[in-house]
Structure formats: C-alpha cells, structure tokens
Short mmCIF file of C-alpha atoms in Angstrom, two decimals:
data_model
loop_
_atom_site.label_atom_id
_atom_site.label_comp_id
_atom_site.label_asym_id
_atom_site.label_seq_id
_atom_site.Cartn_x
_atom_site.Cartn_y
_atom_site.Cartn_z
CA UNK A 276 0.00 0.00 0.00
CA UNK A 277 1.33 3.30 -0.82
CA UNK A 278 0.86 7.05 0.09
CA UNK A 279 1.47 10.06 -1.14
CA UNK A 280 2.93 12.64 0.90
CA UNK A 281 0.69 15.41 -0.05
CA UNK A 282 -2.39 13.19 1.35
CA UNK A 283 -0.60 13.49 4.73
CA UNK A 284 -2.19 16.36 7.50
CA UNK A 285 0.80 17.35 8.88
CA UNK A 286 -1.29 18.94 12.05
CA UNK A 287 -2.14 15.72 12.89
CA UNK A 288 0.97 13.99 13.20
CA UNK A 289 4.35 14.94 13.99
CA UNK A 290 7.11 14.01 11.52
CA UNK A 291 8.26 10.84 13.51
CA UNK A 292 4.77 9.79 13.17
CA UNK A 293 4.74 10.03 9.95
CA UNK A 294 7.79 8.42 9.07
CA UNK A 295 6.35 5.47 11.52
CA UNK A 296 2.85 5.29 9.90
CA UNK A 297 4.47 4.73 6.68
CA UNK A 298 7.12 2.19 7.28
CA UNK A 299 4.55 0.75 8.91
CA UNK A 300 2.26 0.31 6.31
CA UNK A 301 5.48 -0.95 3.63
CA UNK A 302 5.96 -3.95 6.14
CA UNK A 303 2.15 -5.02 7.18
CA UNK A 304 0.45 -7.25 7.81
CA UNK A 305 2.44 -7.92 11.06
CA UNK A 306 2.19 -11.14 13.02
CA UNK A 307 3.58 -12.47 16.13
CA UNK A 308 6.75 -14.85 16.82
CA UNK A 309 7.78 -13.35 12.62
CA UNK A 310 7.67 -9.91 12.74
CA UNK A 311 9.16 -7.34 15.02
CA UNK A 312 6.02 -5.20 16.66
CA UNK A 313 7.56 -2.16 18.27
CA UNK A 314 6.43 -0.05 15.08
CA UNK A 315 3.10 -1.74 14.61
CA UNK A 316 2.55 -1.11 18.78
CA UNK A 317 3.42 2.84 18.41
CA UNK A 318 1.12 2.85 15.31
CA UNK A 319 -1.97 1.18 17.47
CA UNK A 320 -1.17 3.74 19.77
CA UNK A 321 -1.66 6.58 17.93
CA UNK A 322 -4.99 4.96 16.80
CA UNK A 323 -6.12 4.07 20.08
CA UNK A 324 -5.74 6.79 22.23
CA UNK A 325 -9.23 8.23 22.93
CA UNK A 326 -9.91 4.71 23.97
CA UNK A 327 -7.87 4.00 26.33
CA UNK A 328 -10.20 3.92 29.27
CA UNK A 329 -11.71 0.92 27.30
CA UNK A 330 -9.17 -1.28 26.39
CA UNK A 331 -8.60 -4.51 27.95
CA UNK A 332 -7.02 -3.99 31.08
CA UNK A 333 -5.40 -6.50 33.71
CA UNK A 334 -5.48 -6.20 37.46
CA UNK A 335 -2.90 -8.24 39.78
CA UNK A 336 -3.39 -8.73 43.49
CA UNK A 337 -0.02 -7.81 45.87
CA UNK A 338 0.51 -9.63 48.61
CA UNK A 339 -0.81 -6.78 50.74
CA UNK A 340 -4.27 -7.51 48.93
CA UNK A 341 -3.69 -3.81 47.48
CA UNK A 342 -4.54 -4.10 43.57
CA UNK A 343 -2.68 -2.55 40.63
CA UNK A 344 -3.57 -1.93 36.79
CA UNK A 345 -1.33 -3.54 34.31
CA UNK A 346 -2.20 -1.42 31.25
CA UNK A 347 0.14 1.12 30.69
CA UNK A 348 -1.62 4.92 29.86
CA UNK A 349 0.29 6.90 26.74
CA UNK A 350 0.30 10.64 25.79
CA UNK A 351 -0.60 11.97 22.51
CA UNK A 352 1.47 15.12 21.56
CA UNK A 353 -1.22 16.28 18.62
CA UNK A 354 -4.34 17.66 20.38
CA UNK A 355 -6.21 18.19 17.05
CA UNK A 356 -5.81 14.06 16.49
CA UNK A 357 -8.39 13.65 19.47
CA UNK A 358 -11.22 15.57 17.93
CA UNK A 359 -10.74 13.83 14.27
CA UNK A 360 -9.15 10.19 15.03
CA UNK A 361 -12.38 8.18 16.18
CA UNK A 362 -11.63 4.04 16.77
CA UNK A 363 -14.77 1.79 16.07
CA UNK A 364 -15.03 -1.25 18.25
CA UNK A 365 -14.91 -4.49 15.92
CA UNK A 366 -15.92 -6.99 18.48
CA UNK A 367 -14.22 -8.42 22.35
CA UNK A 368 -13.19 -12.10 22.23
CA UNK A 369 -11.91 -14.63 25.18
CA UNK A 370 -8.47 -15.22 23.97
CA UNK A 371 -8.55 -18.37 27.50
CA UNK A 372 -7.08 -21.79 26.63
CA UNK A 373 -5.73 -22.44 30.10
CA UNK A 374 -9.06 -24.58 30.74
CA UNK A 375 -9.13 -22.80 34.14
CA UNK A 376 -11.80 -20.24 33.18
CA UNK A 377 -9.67 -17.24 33.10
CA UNK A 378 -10.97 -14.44 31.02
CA UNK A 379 -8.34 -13.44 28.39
CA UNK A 380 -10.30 -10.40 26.79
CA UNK A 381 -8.74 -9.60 23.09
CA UNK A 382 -10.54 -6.52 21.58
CA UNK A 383 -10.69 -5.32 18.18
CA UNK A 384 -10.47 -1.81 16.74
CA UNK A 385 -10.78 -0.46 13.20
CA UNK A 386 -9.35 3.01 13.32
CA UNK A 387 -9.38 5.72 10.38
CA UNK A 388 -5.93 7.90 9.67
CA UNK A 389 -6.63 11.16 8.35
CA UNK A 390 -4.38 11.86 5.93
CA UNK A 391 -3.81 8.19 4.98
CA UNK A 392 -7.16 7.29 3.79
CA UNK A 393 -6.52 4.03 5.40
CA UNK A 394 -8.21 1.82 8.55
CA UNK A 395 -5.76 0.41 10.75
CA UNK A 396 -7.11 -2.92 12.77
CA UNK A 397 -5.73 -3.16 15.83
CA UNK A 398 -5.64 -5.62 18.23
CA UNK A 399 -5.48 -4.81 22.34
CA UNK A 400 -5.41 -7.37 25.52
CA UNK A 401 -5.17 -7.22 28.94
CA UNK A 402 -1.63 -8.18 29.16
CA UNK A 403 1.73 -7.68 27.05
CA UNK A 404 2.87 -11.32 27.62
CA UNK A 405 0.91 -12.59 24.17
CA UNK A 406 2.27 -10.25 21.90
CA UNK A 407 4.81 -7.95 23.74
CA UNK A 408 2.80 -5.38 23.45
CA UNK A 409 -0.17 -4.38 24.91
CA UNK A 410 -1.71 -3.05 21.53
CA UNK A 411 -0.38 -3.97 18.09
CA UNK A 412 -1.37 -2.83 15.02
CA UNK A 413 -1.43 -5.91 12.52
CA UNK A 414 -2.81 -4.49 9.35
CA UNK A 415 -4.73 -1.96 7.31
CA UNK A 416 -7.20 -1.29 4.34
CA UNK A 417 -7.92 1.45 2.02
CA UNK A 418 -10.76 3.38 3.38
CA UNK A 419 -14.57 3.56 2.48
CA UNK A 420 -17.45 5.10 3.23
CA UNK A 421 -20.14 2.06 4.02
CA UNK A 422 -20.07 0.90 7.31
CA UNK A 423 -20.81 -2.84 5.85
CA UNK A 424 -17.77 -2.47 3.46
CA UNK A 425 -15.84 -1.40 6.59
CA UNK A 426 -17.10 -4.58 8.65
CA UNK A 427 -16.40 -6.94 5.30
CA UNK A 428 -12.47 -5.63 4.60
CA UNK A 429 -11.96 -5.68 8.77
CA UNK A 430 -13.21 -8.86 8.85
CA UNK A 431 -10.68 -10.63 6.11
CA UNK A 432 -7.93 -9.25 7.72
CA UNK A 433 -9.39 -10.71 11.56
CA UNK A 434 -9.78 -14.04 9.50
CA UNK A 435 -6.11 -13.75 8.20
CA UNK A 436 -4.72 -12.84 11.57
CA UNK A 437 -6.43 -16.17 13.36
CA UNK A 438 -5.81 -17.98 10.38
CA UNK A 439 -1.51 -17.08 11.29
CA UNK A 440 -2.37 -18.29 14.76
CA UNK A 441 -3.75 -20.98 14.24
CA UNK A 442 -1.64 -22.83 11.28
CA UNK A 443 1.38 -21.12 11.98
CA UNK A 444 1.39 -20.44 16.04
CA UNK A 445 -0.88 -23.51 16.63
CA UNK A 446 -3.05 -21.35 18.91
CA UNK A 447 -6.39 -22.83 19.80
CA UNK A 448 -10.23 -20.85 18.61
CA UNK A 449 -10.96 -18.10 21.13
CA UNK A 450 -13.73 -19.52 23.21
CA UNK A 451 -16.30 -16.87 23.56
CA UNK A 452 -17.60 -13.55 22.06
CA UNK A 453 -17.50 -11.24 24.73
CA UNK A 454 -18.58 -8.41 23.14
CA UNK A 455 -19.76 -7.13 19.35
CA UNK A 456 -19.32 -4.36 17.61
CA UNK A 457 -19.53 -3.48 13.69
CA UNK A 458 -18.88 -7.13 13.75
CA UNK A 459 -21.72 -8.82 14.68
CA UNK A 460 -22.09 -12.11 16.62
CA UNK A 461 -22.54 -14.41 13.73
CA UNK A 462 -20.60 -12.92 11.31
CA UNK A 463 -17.50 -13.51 14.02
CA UNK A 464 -18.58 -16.58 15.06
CA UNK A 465 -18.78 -18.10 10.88
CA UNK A 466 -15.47 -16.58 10.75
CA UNK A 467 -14.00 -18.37 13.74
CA UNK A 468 -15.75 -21.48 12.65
CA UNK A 469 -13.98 -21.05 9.12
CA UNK A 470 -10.56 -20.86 10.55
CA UNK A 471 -10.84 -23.29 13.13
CA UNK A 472 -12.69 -26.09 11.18
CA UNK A 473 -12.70 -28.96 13.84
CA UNK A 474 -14.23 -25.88 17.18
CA UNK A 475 -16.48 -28.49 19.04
CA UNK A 476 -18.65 -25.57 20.45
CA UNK A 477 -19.74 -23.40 17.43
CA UNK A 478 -22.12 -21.86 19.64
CA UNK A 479 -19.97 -19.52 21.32
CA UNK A 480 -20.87 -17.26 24.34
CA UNK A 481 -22.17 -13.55 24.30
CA UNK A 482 -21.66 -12.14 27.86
#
C-alpha cells in the first residue's frame, strides 16, 4: 500500500509519526513470533488513544491484597488528532485456553488515519505477555465510506490474523464472544468457525 505525501495532515501527526505510519504500512500485515512489533505497537497507539479507558485492562493482586492496573496509559502530543481520530469497536473475544476459566479479553479496533485514507485494525489485551505489546497494530485497508464495506475488509484481515495463529502459532479458537461491535455475533462466530474447522462448540458465548 502506498501514500502520497501530499495526502498526509501534517497537524495531525508529527514528523516521527509520519515516518512510523508509513514504514509501517510498507511492512504489514504484522504477526507475532515473525515480525518485530515495536512499530506496529506505536502505530496502534496513535490509533487508540481516545480509547484507552476501554481497552482490555489487567489487574494483579499484591501480597498486601492492594490491587494494581497492568495497562500502561500513553500521551498523545497532537491535540487536534483527538477531535478527528475516532476508533470503532470491531468486536471483544476470550483469547482463554488455560481450561481454568480465566478471562483473556482480546478486543478489536478499526481506526481511520486522516491523511492516509486508510483503517488500521488493531488488536489490544489485557496483558503484554501474548504479543509484547499491549496493543499492536497488525494491518490496514484502504478506506470507504459504508459501514458494511468497513465490517467486510476488517473482517478478512481478523480471519487472516487467526488464520496465522492458528496454522502457523498452533493457537487454539478463542472460546467466547465477549462483546460485538460493527462485527456482529454471527458474522464472528462463521469466521472463527472457518478458521478453526474442527471448534467443538460453534455456539460460542455472548456475555
């Protein structure tokens, strides 16, 4: 995918964003355990930052019973990019295959860059220990107006990313839907079910 530079709105990124967005983009889609994620993590960052108070976030329990939050909280140098840079919730999934009935939340974002005319997907969990990262950016589309197109081009790339996990990684299907979004339940549950051909539950679990 390639961009012009005259497409870009310099008032909404700084030049190192920039320069990051698009070597970014030259090296996507970016996987896990192949790729190096530091630039697709500062990408989903930029994305994801009016969201923040929504992502996926961990708690762990001290030994003095005090709790403390795991997710890490980012700055965003370009106040103009929080009035025009607005994330739309794909769907939630339980990422859990430790059989002990831990909820591994994994949400979904597809994000429009100004400038780029592109959606980033970005994926965010409660922890960095899947990914290294908290958020990662794996991919992007050329953008459009219909918010069923939107839904359709996310969804490939969702289907692509599982599809690395599970023939590549050997990851097991996420378990449940935890929440929708553009996605809708059975459009993310066919698409699970088409990756992971032999799930025994199909049903899956909206909670």
């Amino acid at each position: 995918m390639i961009f012009q530079e005259s497409m870009v709105i310099p008032s909404l990124y700084t030049r190192e964003d920039q320069m990051l967005i698009e070597r970014w983009m030259r090296s996507v889609p970016a996987y896990p355990e192949r790729d190096d994620l530091a630039d697709a993590n500062r990408v989903a960052e930029i994305a994801l930052y009016s969201v923040q108070c929504r992502l996926p976030q961990g708690l762990s329990i001290k030994e003095d019973g005090s709790a403390t939050l795991g997710r890490k909280t980012w700055q965003n140098p370009v106040g103009l990019r929080n009035k025009l840079v607005f994330p739309i919730h794909l769907l939630e999934v339980d990422r859990d295959d430790s059989q002990l009935d831990i909820k591994c939340p994994e949400a979904c974002y597809a994000t429009l860059l100004p400038g780029y005319n592109a959606y980033v997907i970005t994926i965010s969990q409660d922890s960095a220990e899947s990914y290294g990262y908290f958020d990662v950016a794996i991919s992007c589309f050329q953008a459009v107006d219909e918010k069923n197109s939107i839904a359709a081009d996310a969804a490939l790339i969702l289907r692509e990313w599982w599809q690395f996990q599970h023939k590549e990684l050997r990851k097991p299907h996420w378990n449940r839907l935890l929440k929708q979004g553009l996605i809708d339940a059975g459009s993310a549950l066919r698409l699970r079910n088409e990756v992971w051909s032999t799930v025994e539950n199909t049903d899956g679990i909206l909670s």
